[in-house]
Tab-separated table of C-alpha atoms and ligand atoms in Angstrom:
chain	number	residue	atom	x	y	z
V	1	UNK	CA	-47.952	42.525	65.280
V	2	UNK	CA	-45.255	41.381	62.777
V	3	UNK	CA	-45.556	45.046	60.890
V	4	UNK	CA	-42.357	45.655	59.493
V	5	UNK	CA	-40.473	42.591	60.277
V	6	UNK	CA	-39.043	40.483	57.565
V	7	UNK	CA	-39.326	37.071	57.602
V	8	UNK	CA	-36.805	34.680	54.998
V	9	UNK	CA	-39.030	31.773	54.499
V	10	UNK	CA	-37.179	28.631	53.282
V	11	UNK	CA	-39.472	25.932	51.783
V	12	UNK	CA	-38.210	22.669	51.385
V	13	UNK	CA	-39.109	19.127	49.439
V	14	UNK	CA	-42.280	17.568	51.170
V	15	UNK	CA	-45.930	17.243	50.196
V	16	UNK	CA	-46.780	20.303	52.853
V	17	UNK	CA	-44.955	22.781	51.024
V	18	UNK	CA	-48.462	23.949	49.961
V	19	UNK	CA	-49.392	25.441	53.361
V	20	UNK	CA	-45.960	27.292	53.530
V	21	UNK	CA	-47.990	29.259	50.684
V	22	UNK	CA	-50.593	30.239	52.833
V	23	UNK	CA	-47.910	30.933	55.656
V	24	UNK	CA	-47.146	33.564	53.070
V	25	UNK	CA	-50.579	35.211	53.247
V	26	UNK	CA	-50.840	34.611	56.222
V	27	UNK	CA	-47.698	36.515	57.137
V	28	UNK	CA	-48.423	39.274	54.654
V	29	UNK	CA	-51.890	39.630	56.127
V	30	UNK	CA	-49.650	40.487	59.740
V	31	UNK	CA	-47.779	43.609	58.024
V	32	UNK	CA	-44.527	41.045	57.573
V	33	UNK	CA	-42.432	41.206	54.817
V	34	UNK	CA	-41.421	37.393	53.345
V	35	UNK	CA	-38.747	36.893	51.060
V	36	UNK	CA	-39.106	32.817	49.479
V	37	UNK	CA	-35.988	30.879	49.053
V	38	UNK	CA	-37.252	27.136	47.767
V	39	UNK	CA	-35.061	24.514	47.817
V	40	UNK	CA	-34.480	22.608	44.256
V	41	UNK	CA	-36.631	19.675	45.817
V	42	UNK	CA	-38.856	22.146	47.053
V	43	UNK	CA	-39.742	23.329	43.759
V	44	UNK	CA	-41.424	19.711	42.653
V	45	UNK	CA	-43.987	20.760	45.424
V	46	UNK	CA	-44.580	24.675	44.784
V	47	UNK	CA	-43.699	27.125	42.205
V	48	UNK	CA	-41.535	30.295	42.355
V	49	UNK	CA	-44.299	31.639	40.402
V	50	UNK	CA	-47.236	31.201	42.841
V	51	UNK	CA	-44.595	31.561	45.594
V	52	UNK	CA	-43.602	35.090	44.302
V	53	UNK	CA	-46.937	35.800	43.477
V	54	UNK	CA	-48.092	35.732	46.640
V	55	UNK	CA	-44.544	37.444	48.677
V	56	UNK	CA	-44.960	39.810	45.704
V	57	UNK	CA	-40.799	39.761	46.002
V	58	UNK	CA	-38.497	38.096	44.255
V	59	UNK	CA	-38.006	34.226	45.096
V	60	UNK	CA	-34.479	32.821	45.557
V	61	UNK	CA	-33.434	29.788	44.707
V	62	UNK	CA	-30.136	29.040	43.059
V	63	UNK	CA	-26.786	29.613	45.208
V	64	UNK	CA	-24.702	30.335	41.992
V	65	UNK	CA	-26.704	32.611	40.173
V	66	UNK	CA	-24.434	35.480	39.140
V	67	UNK	CA	-27.324	37.700	38.787
V	68	UNK	CA	-28.521	36.927	42.381
V	69	UNK	CA	-25.063	37.654	43.858
V	70	UNK	CA	-25.086	41.062	41.704
V	71	UNK	CA	-28.511	41.903	43.603
V	72	UNK	CA	-27.531	40.900	47.124
V	73	UNK	CA	-25.154	38.081	48.081
V	74	UNK	CA	-26.462	35.453	50.302
V	75	UNK	CA	-24.758	36.359	53.460
V	76	UNK	CA	-26.870	39.672	52.726
V	77	UNK	CA	-29.712	37.341	52.269
V	78	UNK	CA	-29.617	35.504	55.375
V	79	UNK	CA	-28.765	38.740	57.548
V	80	UNK	CA	-31.172	41.277	56.135
V	81	UNK	CA	-34.564	39.303	57.446
V	82	UNK	CA	-35.641	39.200	61.170
V	83	UNK	CA	-36.043	35.587	61.343
V	84	UNK	CA	-35.502	32.864	59.147
V	85	UNK	CA	-38.266	30.405	59.086
V	86	UNK	CA	-37.583	26.725	57.623
V	87	UNK	CA	-41.406	25.256	56.273
V	88	UNK	CA	-41.621	22.595	55.808
V	89	UNK	CA	-37.951	21.113	56.897
V	90	UNK	CA	-37.298	18.043	55.772
V	91	UNK	CA	-35.496	15.340	57.765
V	92	UNK	CA	-32.894	16.242	54.983
V	93	UNK	CA	-32.975	20.127	55.652
V	94	UNK	CA	-32.967	18.875	59.580
V	95	UNK	CA	-29.899	16.610	58.919
V	96	UNK	CA	-27.671	19.481	57.003
V	97	UNK	CA	-28.158	22.285	59.761
V	98	UNK	CA	-27.306	19.983	62.394
V	99	UNK	CA	-24.042	18.580	60.587
V	100	UNK	CA	-23.518	22.105	59.404
V	101	UNK	CA	-23.417	21.219	55.345
V	102	UNK	CA	-23.870	23.901	53.185
V	103	UNK	CA	-24.216	22.959	49.338
V	104	UNK	CA	-27.090	24.248	48.326
V	105	UNK	CA	-28.795	27.792	48.510
V	106	UNK	CA	-30.754	27.519	51.798
V	107	UNK	CA	-28.267	25.171	54.180
V	108	UNK	CA	-25.904	28.205	52.548
V	109	UNK	CA	-28.307	30.773	54.285
V	110	UNK	CA	-28.718	28.813	57.190
V	111	UNK	CA	-25.454	28.504	57.959
V	112	UNK	CA	-24.627	32.315	57.348
V	113	UNK	CA	-27.424	33.441	59.103
V	114	UNK	CA	-26.861	35.275	62.380
V	115	UNK	CA	-30.602	35.469	63.192
V	116	UNK	CA	-32.542	33.154	64.674
V	117	UNK	CA	-34.402	30.275	63.104
V	118	UNK	CA	-37.402	28.674	63.136
V	119	UNK	CA	-38.204	24.859	61.929
V	120	UNK	CA	-41.610	23.757	61.679
V	121	UNK	CA	-40.234	19.826	60.684
V	122	UNK	CA	-42.520	17.704	57.922
V	123	UNK	CA	-41.705	14.204	57.770
V	124	UNK	CA	-43.157	10.568	57.369
V	125	UNK	CA	-43.963	9.467	61.462
V	126	UNK	CA	-40.894	6.598	60.846
V	127	UNK	CA	-38.434	9.478	59.840
V	128	UNK	CA	-39.433	11.694	62.440
V	129	UNK	CA	-39.032	8.968	65.389
V	130	UNK	CA	-36.051	7.706	63.619
V	131	UNK	CA	-32.790	7.803	65.758
V	132	UNK	CA	-30.602	9.935	63.157
V	133	UNK	CA	-33.602	12.376	63.397
V	134	UNK	CA	-34.453	12.829	66.989
V	135	UNK	CA	-30.657	13.422	67.560
V	136	UNK	CA	-30.728	16.621	64.859
V	137	UNK	CA	-33.742	17.948	66.568
V	138	UNK	CA	-31.936	17.674	70.008
V	139	UNK	CA	-28.507	19.208	68.354
V	140	UNK	CA	-30.742	22.086	66.752
V	141	UNK	CA	-32.640	22.858	69.910
V	142	UNK	CA	-29.580	22.706	72.030
V	143	UNK	CA	-28.005	25.293	69.246
V	144	UNK	CA	-31.005	27.883	70.071
V	145	UNK	CA	-33.399	26.838	66.664
V	146	UNK	CA	-37.268	27.002	67.447
V	147	UNK	CA	-39.618	24.458	66.613
V	148	UNK	CA	-42.970	24.210	66.153
V	149	UNK	CA	-44.911	21.019	65.844
V	150	UNK	CA	-45.259	18.560	63.965
V	151	UNK	CA	-48.597	17.935	64.911
V	152	UNK	CA	-50.025	14.320	65.061
V	153	UNK	CA	-52.378	13.233	62.996
V	154	UNK	CA	-53.205	11.390	59.376
V	155	UNK	CA	-49.988	11.509	56.900
V	156	UNK	CA	-50.548	11.904	53.050
V	157	UNK	CA	-48.463	8.702	52.828
V	158	UNK	CA	-51.472	6.896	54.547
V	159	UNK	CA	-49.928	6.698	58.448
V	160	UNK	CA	-50.391	8.224	61.605
V	161	UNK	CA	-48.500	9.853	64.267
V	162	UNK	CA	-46.230	12.879	64.689
V	163	UNK	CA	-44.867	14.280	61.024
V	164	UNK	CA	-47.631	16.866	59.920
V	165	UNK	CA	-46.682	19.889	59.684
V	166	UNK	CA	-48.273	22.611	62.267
V	167	UNK	CA	-51.139	24.669	60.736
V	168	UNK	CA	-50.178	28.366	59.378
V	169	UNK	CA	-51.560	29.840	61.883
V	170	UNK	CA	-49.703	27.667	64.515
V	171	UNK	CA	-46.649	28.823	62.628
V	172	UNK	CA	-47.501	32.432	62.228
V	173	UNK	CA	-48.253	32.350	66.185
V	174	UNK	CA	-44.677	30.573	66.381
V	175	UNK	CA	-43.065	33.736	64.936
V	176	UNK	CA	-44.496	35.880	66.753
V	177	UNK	CA	-43.470	34.739	70.149
V	178	UNK	CA	-40.260	34.567	68.366
V	179	UNK	CA	-39.998	38.229	67.356
V	180	UNK	CA	-41.932	39.593	70.445
V	181	UNK	CA	-39.700	42.426	71.699
V	182	UNK	CA	-41.004	41.991	75.323
V	183	UNK	CA	-39.660	43.279	78.258
V	184	UNK	CA	-38.335	39.256	79.205
V	185	UNK	CA	-36.374	39.336	75.434
V	186	UNK	CA	-33.039	37.795	76.780
V	187	UNK	CA	-33.986	35.827	79.649
V	188	UNK	CA	-34.602	32.129	79.737
V	189	UNK	CA	-37.417	30.764	81.619
V	190	UNK	CA	-37.732	27.198	82.286
V	191	UNK	CA	-41.467	26.086	82.759
V	192	UNK	CA	-42.475	22.114	84.133
V	193	UNK	CA	-46.126	21.422	82.990
V	194	UNK	CA	-48.614	18.857	82.848
V	195	UNK	CA	-48.950	15.562	84.761
V	196	UNK	CA	-46.262	13.001	84.717
V	197	UNK	CA	-46.851	9.364	84.256
V	198	UNK	CA	-45.164	6.717	86.745
V	199	UNK	CA	-44.778	3.132	84.750
V	200	UNK	CA	-46.233	-0.074	86.733
V	201	UNK	CA	-45.028	-2.326	83.789
V	202	UNK	CA	-44.646	-1.021	79.847
V	203	UNK	CA	-48.529	-1.565	79.538
V	204	UNK	CA	-49.723	0.375	83.034
V	205	UNK	CA	-49.149	4.175	85.049
V	206	UNK	CA	-49.630	5.613	87.486
V	207	UNK	CA	-51.297	9.670	86.583
V	208	UNK	CA	-53.220	12.545	87.881
V	209	UNK	CA	-55.454	14.198	86.215
V	210	UNK	CA	-53.820	17.292	85.860
V	211	UNK	CA	-54.549	18.434	81.740
V	212	UNK	CA	-51.419	20.794	81.220
V	213	UNK	CA	-53.628	24.364	80.958
V	214	UNK	CA	-52.119	26.049	83.533
V	215	UNK	CA	-48.600	25.465	82.957
V	216	UNK	CA	-49.111	25.818	79.071
V	217	UNK	CA	-50.437	28.923	79.253
V	218	UNK	CA	-47.627	30.731	81.446
V	219	UNK	CA	-45.614	29.289	78.896
V	220	UNK	CA	-47.308	31.249	76.337
V	221	UNK	CA	-47.476	34.569	78.192
V	222	UNK	CA	-44.028	34.444	78.637
V	223	UNK	CA	-42.975	33.444	75.080
V	224	UNK	CA	-45.233	36.396	74.357
V	225	UNK	CA	-43.732	39.178	76.442
V	226	UNK	CA	-40.599	37.806	74.444
V	227	UNK	CA	-38.744	35.250	76.745
V	228	UNK	CA	-37.138	32.271	75.411
V	229	UNK	CA	-38.816	29.629	77.363
V	230	UNK	CA	-37.926	25.606	77.744
V	231	UNK	CA	-41.086	24.307	78.311
V	232	UNK	CA	-40.594	20.908	80.069
V	233	UNK	CA	-44.062	18.700	79.832
V	234	UNK	CA	-45.041	15.879	81.224
V	235	UNK	CA	-47.905	13.812	78.747
V	236	UNK	CA	-50.840	16.665	78.908
V	237	UNK	CA	-54.136	17.025	77.657
V	238	UNK	CA	-53.657	20.045	76.024
V	239	UNK	CA	-50.931	20.971	72.833
V	240	UNK	CA	-47.424	22.925	73.882
V	241	UNK	CA	-47.538	26.488	73.059
V	242	UNK	CA	-45.995	27.541	70.177
V	243	UNK	CA	-42.663	29.419	70.035
V	244	UNK	CA	-40.799	27.319	72.784
V	245	UNK	CA	-38.801	24.876	73.114
V	246	UNK	CA	-40.416	22.159	74.482
V	247	UNK	CA	-38.957	19.011	76.313
V	248	UNK	CA	-41.812	16.252	76.355
V	249	UNK	CA	-41.262	13.430	79.401
V	250	UNK	CA	-42.810	10.843	80.867
V	251	UNK	CA	-41.784	10.165	84.511
V	252	UNK	CA	-40.717	12.543	87.601
V	253	UNK	CA	-37.342	11.704	87.279
V	254	UNK	CA	-37.691	12.779	83.533
V	255	UNK	CA	-38.703	15.619	84.274
V	256	UNK	CA	-36.158	16.287	86.819
V	257	UNK	CA	-33.233	15.472	84.698
V	258	UNK	CA	-34.572	17.552	81.922
V	259	UNK	CA	-34.792	20.458	84.191
V	260	UNK	CA	-31.398	19.858	85.303
V	261	UNK	CA	-30.089	19.982	81.681
V	262	UNK	CA	-31.956	22.633	80.543
V	263	UNK	CA	-30.495	25.041	83.648
V	264	UNK	CA	-28.978	27.796	83.630
V	265	UNK	CA	-32.258	30.125	83.736
V	266	UNK	CA	-33.348	33.175	84.781
V	267	UNK	CA	-36.739	32.446	86.378
V	268	UNK	CA	-38.514	28.847	86.800
V	269	UNK	CA	-42.141	28.176	87.052
V	270	UNK	CA	-42.745	24.963	88.044
V	271	UNK	CA	-46.696	24.165	87.223
V	272	UNK	CA	-46.258	20.277	86.870
V	273	UNK	CA	-48.594	17.601	89.179
V	274	UNK	CA	-45.651	15.898	89.742
V	275	UNK	CA	-46.138	12.527	90.938
V	276	UNK	CA	-44.736	12.207	94.789
V	277	UNK	CA	-44.399	8.532	93.763
V	278	UNK	CA	-43.664	6.002	91.665
V	279	UNK	CA	-43.800	2.499	91.704
V	280	UNK	CA	-40.668	1.218	93.194
V	281	UNK	CA	-39.456	-1.490	91.030
V	282	UNK	CA	-41.951	-1.292	87.596
V	283	UNK	CA	-41.714	-4.256	85.798
V	284	UNK	CA	-39.959	-4.705	82.536
V	285	UNK	CA	-42.523	-6.834	80.789
V	286	UNK	CA	-46.422	-7.033	81.291
V	287	UNK	CA	-47.255	-7.892	84.543
V	288	UNK	CA	-50.255	-11.266	84.174
V	289	UNK	CA	-53.076	-12.008	85.955
V	290	UNK	CA	-52.111	-14.796	88.867
V	291	UNK	CA	-54.513	-18.030	87.578
V	292	UNK	CA	-54.610	-18.517	91.915
V	293	UNK	CA	-56.229	-15.154	92.366
V	294	UNK	CA	-53.873	-13.211	94.032
V	295	UNK	CA	-53.400	-9.540	93.654
V	296	UNK	CA	-50.295	-7.808	92.982
V	297	UNK	CA	-48.761	-5.186	95.475
V	298	UNK	CA	-47.189	-2.477	94.645
V	299	UNK	CA	-44.447	-0.635	96.345
V	300	UNK	CA	-43.920	2.598	96.278
V	301	UNK	CA	-40.480	4.811	96.340
V	302	UNK	CA	-40.429	8.680	97.051
V	303	UNK	CA	-39.772	10.453	93.384
V	304	UNK	CA	-37.624	13.872	93.834
V	305	UNK	CA	-38.735	16.832	94.350
V	306	UNK	CA	-38.164	19.130	91.587
V	307	UNK	CA	-39.266	22.308	93.114
V	308	UNK	CA	-37.047	21.725	96.365
V	309	UNK	CA	-34.040	20.504	94.192
V	310	UNK	CA	-33.922	23.763	92.133
V	311	UNK	CA	-34.802	26.312	95.200
V	312	UNK	CA	-32.015	24.826	97.065
V	313	UNK	CA	-29.464	24.677	94.199
V	314	UNK	CA	-26.347	27.383	94.742
V	315	UNK	CA	-24.960	28.895	91.947
V	316	UNK	CA	-27.280	27.559	89.069
V	317	UNK	CA	-30.287	28.394	91.365
V	318	UNK	CA	-32.459	30.937	88.983
V	319	UNK	CA	-33.119	33.939	90.231
V	320	UNK	CA	-36.713	33.769	90.702
V	321	UNK	CA	-38.325	30.414	91.198
V	322	UNK	CA	-42.362	29.980	91.377
V	323	UNK	CA	-44.390	26.931	92.397
V	324	UNK	CA	-47.737	25.758	92.738
V	325	UNK	CA	-49.602	24.439	95.792
V	326	UNK	CA	-52.767	22.589	94.780
V	327	UNK	CA	-54.778	22.090	97.827
V	328	UNK	CA	-58.216	20.998	99.018
V	329	UNK	CA	-57.917	22.348	102.853
V	330	UNK	CA	-56.706	24.801	104.766
V	331	UNK	CA	-54.642	26.342	101.519
V	332	UNK	CA	-53.390	29.859	102.565
V	333	UNK	CA	-51.885	27.790	105.863
V	334	UNK	CA	-50.714	24.602	103.389
V	335	UNK	CA	-49.169	26.704	100.650
V	336	UNK	CA	-47.539	29.118	103.144
V	337	UNK	CA	-45.649	25.974	104.841
V	338	UNK	CA	-45.090	24.436	101.471
V	339	UNK	CA	-43.340	27.613	100.464
V	340	UNK	CA	-41.103	27.448	103.307
V	341	UNK	CA	-40.423	23.768	103.000
V	342	UNK	CA	-39.092	24.363	99.425
V	343	UNK	CA	-37.219	26.922	99.419
V	344	UNK	CA	-39.277	28.736	96.474
V	345	UNK	CA	-39.781	32.728	95.963
V	346	UNK	CA	-43.063	32.490	94.912
V	347	UNK	CA	-46.151	29.975	95.954
V	348	UNK	CA	-49.424	30.057	93.380
V	349	UNK	CA	-51.885	28.760	95.697
V	350	UNK	CA	-54.743	27.210	94.770
V	351	UNK	CA	-57.934	25.544	95.674
V	352	UNK	CA	-58.818	22.228	93.587
V	353	UNK	CA	-61.507	20.418	95.839
V	354	UNK	CA	-63.812	18.915	93.240
V	355	UNK	CA	-66.532	21.737	93.552
V	356	UNK	CA	-64.292	24.402	92.585
V	357	UNK	CA	-63.944	23.061	89.323
V	358	UNK	CA	-60.523	24.193	88.495
V	359	UNK	CA	-58.608	21.060	87.964
V	360	UNK	CA	-59.381	20.033	84.397
V	361	UNK	CA	-61.664	23.168	84.295
V	362	UNK	CA	-60.815	26.691	81.799
V	363	UNK	CA	-60.599	28.797	85.364
V	364	UNK	CA	-58.516	29.587	88.290
V	365	UNK	CA	-58.606	31.681	91.576
V	366	UNK	CA	-55.192	31.547	93.058
V	367	UNK	CA	-53.367	33.248	95.789
V	368	UNK	CA	-49.598	34.364	94.960
V	369	UNK	CA	-47.463	33.937	98.215
V	370	UNK	CA	-44.242	35.892	98.329
V	371	UNK	CA	-42.271	37.483	101.200
V	372	UNK	CA	-45.107	40.420	100.451
V	373	UNK	CA	-47.796	38.013	102.224
V	374	UNK	CA	-50.445	36.486	100.328
V	375	UNK	CA	-52.253	38.480	97.736
V	376	UNK	CA	-55.750	37.151	96.320
V	377	UNK	CA	-56.020	37.251	92.665
V	378	UNK	CA	-60.253	37.230	91.557
V	379	UNK	CA	-61.208	34.230	89.616
V	380	UNK	CA	-60.742	34.458	86.291
V	381	UNK	CA	-58.971	32.030	82.945
V	382	UNK	CA	-55.954	30.352	83.359
V	383	UNK	CA	-54.930	32.237	80.585
V	384	UNK	CA	-55.540	35.770	82.586
V	385	UNK	CA	-54.067	34.167	85.198
V	386	UNK	CA	-51.019	33.284	82.795
V	387	UNK	CA	-50.413	37.021	81.604
V	388	UNK	CA	-50.920	38.682	85.681
V	389	UNK	CA	-48.048	35.913	86.114
V	390	UNK	CA	-45.853	36.689	83.496
V	391	UNK	CA	-46.273	40.187	83.978
V	392	UNK	CA	-45.165	40.167	87.647
V	393	UNK	CA	-42.038	37.863	86.754
V	394	UNK	CA	-41.254	40.444	84.066
V	395	UNK	CA	-41.470	42.937	86.917
V	396	UNK	CA	-39.194	40.496	89.226
V	397	UNK	CA	-36.465	39.943	86.257
V	398	UNK	CA	-35.853	43.545	84.938
D	401	CTP	N1	-43.099	19.682	92.979
D	401	CTP	C1	-41.877	19.238	91.928
D	401	CTP	N2	-41.773	17.826	92.195
D	401	CTP	C2	-42.602	16.901	93.086
D	401	CTP	C3	-43.745	17.413	93.445
D	401	CTP	C4	-43.592	18.425	93.743
D	401	CTP	O1	-41.412	20.218	91.508
D	401	CTP	N3	-42.048	15.892	92.855
D	401	CTP	C5	-43.601	20.955	92.570
D	401	CTP	C6	-45.010	21.035	91.660
D	401	CTP	O2	-44.342	21.331	90.591
D	401	CTP	C7	-45.344	22.078	92.530
D	401	CTP	C8	-45.591	22.072	93.922
D	401	CTP	O3	-43.650	21.569	94.316
D	401	CTP	O4	-44.957	23.447	91.930
D	401	CTP	C9	-46.271	21.914	94.460
D	401	CTP	O5	-47.054	20.673	94.544
D	401	CTP	P1	-47.705	19.933	95.232
D	401	CTP	O6	-48.102	18.507	94.629
D	401	CTP	O7	-48.897	21.158	95.657
D	401	CTP	O8	-46.586	19.660	96.750
D	401	CTP	P2	-46.254	18.600	97.631
D	401	CTP	O9	-44.764	18.715	97.854
D	401	CTP	O10	-46.212	17.415	96.550
D	401	CTP	O11	-46.710	18.400	98.526
D	401	CTP	P3	-48.701	17.739	98.967
D	401	CTP	O12	-48.863	17.001	97.808
D	401	CTP	O13	-48.616	16.651	100.357
D	401	CTP	O14	-49.385	18.495	99.163
């Protein structure tokens, strides 16, 4: 799938740089050409010789190197690639990118390129969570930079949390999605997914059993067809797909704000299992057990209906709005009524009665309800449902 593609791989200075050597190998196995650029700090972790050996190409390290300028200037180097990949993307490199600094070869290439940039961050968990880093990440996402990871796990520094660089094959999947020259290239599609968590107090919340599997598969299939996907996800069990712009949220209200911020879009798929109600006045401090034994009473408020809000928007309404209807009784009748009530174009209806094993399972049996009527799809894997739906969306948007 990457045959003939040219990747400019910037290797930053982090312990994860050793994985970037494997990344070069994996990309070349798939037919890509890789030109490595190693920052000065990166060279403390991997040598230009090993990167050059694996890439079977010259490795670039210095901005002011006359030989290199004579062979290929930094502007040309930044534009001859199909995609610029930064792995590991350190806090320093992300900061330079967000701030528009260009004081070495890597940062100058990143400023000069006219190609998409995909980054695989790697840093200590505290650095990743630092407000300065999160501000930079938000700026870069706004600029259209694609993120793969970071993953959560044990780190070389002994701490635990998000900050580990994604594995080479995850980065390859992100690169393949970014370079997919599919029928949805140039289309922006928004996908909501997962459950929402509605706080009761700082330690307790109300949630539902959605795993996020179907929404994740849909986002991945759309990206596979070349769409530029914004993936707004509640706290799901499954990891978000590579090659999409992930916006993590907690509550229904957060999800609506993230959806509004992501618009305009050509299409929108609302696969999230949004909580219909939230606790009216969630407590700022942990609710303590009453020593006299009286029980707390929770009062609920209605959450915004995100699908309905977007379906009924004026100018900013995406051309195609797709909702889901998870039902346990009278599936088609309820879903048809839901489609009319919400004002979306299509509803994907499914029976989530416990005996179907669909909620939390790997298969789904859905009916597509549109102006044309109800179309039953055979029971198939959630990945297959996602691929079929992505193809239908692609037909509708082209
Ligand atoms: N939805 C949403 N915002 C909500 C509730 C639901 O965007 N606050 C979306 C879901 O993502 C899904 C569709 O609406 O695409 C239908 O969700 P569902 O829970 O089946 O519908 P409800 O309107 O909540 O109806 P009910 O629970 O009464 O069946």
